[in-house]
């Protein structure tokens, strides 16, 4: 079951990202998850950078949808959807 978390709920973003990835660092107003060569960064303002070899994402999010069982985070903003899959 997927969990939709608005960017305004920073504690839930942090909890879900730490559940999603084993290596998450907090740097002031952003969280950085590293999974081998892949990375996922989110700021309190909703700026997301994510990527791995062959593709990257750099944009804003209104909410993140965590699907822990499928190993995916869906980034949502009006008219834009990007799915980051845990390698």
Coordinates of C-alpha atoms in Angstrom, one line a residue:
X1 CA 0.0 0.0 0.0
X2 CA 1.4 3.4 -1.0
X3 CA 1.6 6.3 1.4
X4 CA 1.1 9.9 0.1
X5 CA 2.9 12.5 2.1
X6 CA 2.6 16.2 1.5
X7 CA 5.9 18.1 1.4
X8 CA 4.6 20.2 4.4
X9 CA 4.8 17.1 6.6
X10 CA 8.6 17.0 7.0
X11 CA 8.6 14.5 9.8
X12 CA 6.7 12.0 7.7
X13 CA 8.9 12.6 4.7
X14 CA 11.9 12.0 6.9
X15 CA 10.5 8.8 8.5
X16 CA 9.4 7.3 5.1
X17 CA 12.7 8.2 3.4
X18 CA 14.6 6.5 6.2
X19 CA 12.4 3.4 5.9
X20 CA 12.9 3.5 2.1
X21 CA 16.7 3.8 2.1
X22 CA 19.3 2.5 4.6
X23 CA 21.6 5.5 4.2
X24 CA 19.9 8.9 4.7
X25 CA 21.8 12.0 5.8
X26 CA 20.2 15.3 7.0
X27 CA 22.0 18.5 6.0
X28 CA 20.2 21.5 7.4
X29 CA 16.9 21.7 5.4
X30 CA 17.4 18.7 3.2
X31 CA 17.6 14.9 3.3
X32 CA 19.9 12.9 1.1
X33 CA 19.4 9.2 0.5
X34 CA 22.1 7.1 -1.1
X35 CA 21.6 3.6 -2.5
X36 CA 24.8 2.5 -4.2
X37 CA 25.2 4.8 -7.3
X38 CA 21.6 6.1 -6.9
X39 CA 20.6 9.2 -4.9
X40 CA 17.4 10.9 -3.8
X41 CA 17.5 14.4 -2.3
X42 CA 14.5 16.4 -1.0
X43 CA 14.5 19.9 0.6
X44 CA 11.9 21.3 3.0
X45 CA 10.7 23.6 0.1
X46 CA 9.9 20.5 -2.1
X47 CA 12.9 20.6 -4.4
X48 CA 13.8 17.1 -5.5
X49 CA 16.9 15.8 -7.2
X50 CA 17.1 12.1 -7.9
X51 CA 19.1 10.0 -10.2
X52 CA 21.2 7.0 -11.1
X53 CA 23.1 6.1 -14.2
X54 CA 21.2 6.9 -17.4
X55 CA 18.5 9.2 -15.9
X56 CA 18.0 12.1 -13.5
X57 CA 15.2 14.2 -12.2
X58 CA 15.4 17.8 -11.0
X59 CA 12.2 19.5 -10.0
X60 CA 9.6 20.5 -7.4
X61 CA 7.1 18.3 -5.6
X62 CA 3.8 18.9 -3.9
X63 CA 3.8 15.4 -2.4
X64 CA 5.8 12.2 -2.4
X65 CA 4.1 8.8 -2.6
X66 CA 6.1 6.0 -0.9
X67 CA 5.5 2.5 -2.0
X68 CA 7.9 0.6 0.3
X69 CA 6.8 -2.9 -0.9
X70 CA 7.5 -2.0 -4.6
X71 CA 10.6 0.0 -3.7
X72 CA 9.4 3.2 -5.4
X73 CA 8.8 6.9 -4.6
X74 CA 6.4 8.8 -6.9
X75 CA 7.1 12.6 -7.1
X76 CA 3.9 14.5 -7.7
X77 CA 3.2 18.1 -8.7
X78 CA 0.4 19.5 -10.9
X79 CA 1.0 18.0 -14.3
X80 CA 4.2 16.2 -13.4
X81 CA 4.8 12.7 -12.2
X82 CA 8.2 11.0 -11.8
X83 CA 8.8 7.5 -10.3
X84 CA 12.2 6.8 -8.6
X85 CA 12.8 3.1 -8.1
X86 CA 15.2 1.8 -5.5
X87 CA 18.0 -0.1 -7.3

